Amino acid sequence: MDRRERGSRRKLDVALIGTLGLTGVAMGLLTALVGLPPGVEPWVWMAAYALWVVVIAGRREARPFVTVLLASVVTGLLTGLVQGLLQQRYIASNPWYAADFAGLGSGLVLGLQFVGFGVVMGSLFGVAVGLVAVIVARVRGR
């Protein structure tokens, strides 16, 4: 295999990263418009990430860790943006977090906190799930 072939195999699938990143819009809308209790939301996220691993393993992505990490950061960013834009609705739909929001302010400051939290959590979960995707890829013999 020549150098050009290796390079093309190592390219990131930006369309896949963007598509997986749309999970953030769905989760942002779900949490802002419906609300998910603290005992339910982590399970919904885990189901979404499990589906990602299945998709990435099925496609035999050349760089599963980086793909998941970037998609997760995009997801966190989009989740935070949606929640930040719909912050009053989010607070109303998630009364179990009322005490947490009491001292955070509102408007742009709170919106930026939603975005920042989303990016941080997306990064952390991206690393964790990215490692799982690498393990699955190795077990499958990518």
C-alpha positions in Angstrom: 0.0 0.0 0.0 1.5 3.3 -1.0 1.5 6.5 1.1 -1.5 8.0 -0.7 -3.6 5.0 -0.1 -2.7 5.0 3.6 -3.6 8.7 3.8 -7.0 8.2 2.2 -7.8 5.4 4.6 -6.9 7.6 7.6 -9.2 10.5 6.6 -12.0 11.5 8.9 -15.6 11.1 7.8 -16.8 14.6 8.4 -20.3 13.8 7.2 -20.5 11.0 9.8 -19.2 13.3 12.5 -21.8 15.9 11.6 -24.6 13.3 11.4 -23.7 11.8 14.8 -23.4 15.4 16.1 -27.1 16.0 15.3 -27.7 13.8 18.4 -27.1 17.1 20.2 -30.0 18.8 18.6 -32.3 15.9 19.4 -31.2 15.7 23.0 -31.3 19.5 23.4 -34.9 19.6 22.2 -35.9 16.6 24.2 -34.4 17.9 27.4 -35.7 21.5 26.8 -39.2 20.7 25.6 -40.0 17.6 27.5 -37.4 17.3 30.3 -35.7 14.1 31.4 -35.4 13.2 35.1 -31.9 12.7 36.4 -32.4 8.9 36.5 -33.5 8.7 32.9 -31.2 11.1 31.0 -28.0 9.2 31.5 -29.6 6.1 30.0 -30.8 8.0 27.0 -27.3 9.3 26.4 -25.8 5.8 26.9 -28.2 4.3 24.3 -27.2 7.0 21.8 -23.5 6.4 22.4 -24.0 2.7 22.1 -25.7 3.2 18.8 -22.7 5.3 17.7 -20.3 2.5 18.6 -22.4 0.1 16.6 -22.5 2.4 13.5 -18.8 3.1 13.7 -17.9 -0.5 14.1 -20.1 -1.5 11.2 -18.5 1.1 9.0 -15.0 0.1 10.1 -14.0 3.7 10.6 -10.2 4.1 10.2 -10.1 6.5 13.2 -12.8 5.5 15.6 -11.5 7.3 18.6 -11.1 10.7 16.9 -14.5 10.2 15.1 -16.3 9.6 18.4 -14.4 12.4 20.2 -15.2 15.0 17.5 -18.8 13.9 17.1 -19.3 14.0 20.9 -17.8 17.6 21.1 -20.2 18.6 18.3 -23.0 16.9 20.1 -22.2 18.7 23.4 -22.0 22.0 21.6 -25.3 21.6 19.9 -27.0 20.3 23.0 -25.7 23.4 24.9 -26.8 25.8 22.2 -30.3 24.4 22.0 -30.7 24.3 25.8 -29.2 27.8 26.0 -31.6 29.2 23.4 -34.5 27.5 25.1 -33.2 28.1 28.6 -36.5 29.3 30.2 -38.3 26.3 28.7 -35.5 24.0 29.8 -35.8 25.2 33.4 -39.6 24.9 33.3 -39.3 21.3 31.9 -36.7 20.2 34.4 -38.0 21.2 37.9 -35.6 18.8 39.6 -32.7 21.1 38.6 -34.5 24.3 39.9 -32.1 24.7 42.9 -29.1 24.3 40.6 -30.3 27.2 38.4 -31.3 29.5 41.2 -27.9 31.3 41.5 -26.8 31.1 37.9 -28.5 34.1 36.5 -30.2 34.1 33.1 -29.9 35.3 29.5 -26.5 35.3 27.8 -24.6 34.2 30.9 -26.7 31.2 31.5 -26.8 30.4 27.8 -23.0 30.4 27.7 -22.9 28.1 30.8 -25.1 25.6 28.9 -22.8 25.7 25.9 -19.6 25.4 28.1 -21.1 22.5 30.1 -22.1 20.8 26.9 -18.7 21.1 25.3 -16.9 19.8 28.5 -19.3 16.9 28.9 -19.1 16.1 25.2 -15.3 16.0 25.5 -15.3 13.8 28.5 -17.8 11.3 27.1 -16.1 11.5 23.7 -12.9 10.2 25.3 -14.6 7.5 27.2 -16.8 6.3 24.3 -14.0 6.8 21.9 -11.9 4.3 23.8 -14.8 1.8 23.7 -15.0 2.3 20.0 -11.3 1.5 19.6 -11.7 -1.6 21.7 -14.7 -2.8 19.6 -12.8 -2.0 16.4 -9.8 -4.1 17.6 -12.0 -7.0 18.7 -13.7 -6.9 15.3 -10.3 -7.0 13.7 -10.4 -3.6 11.9 
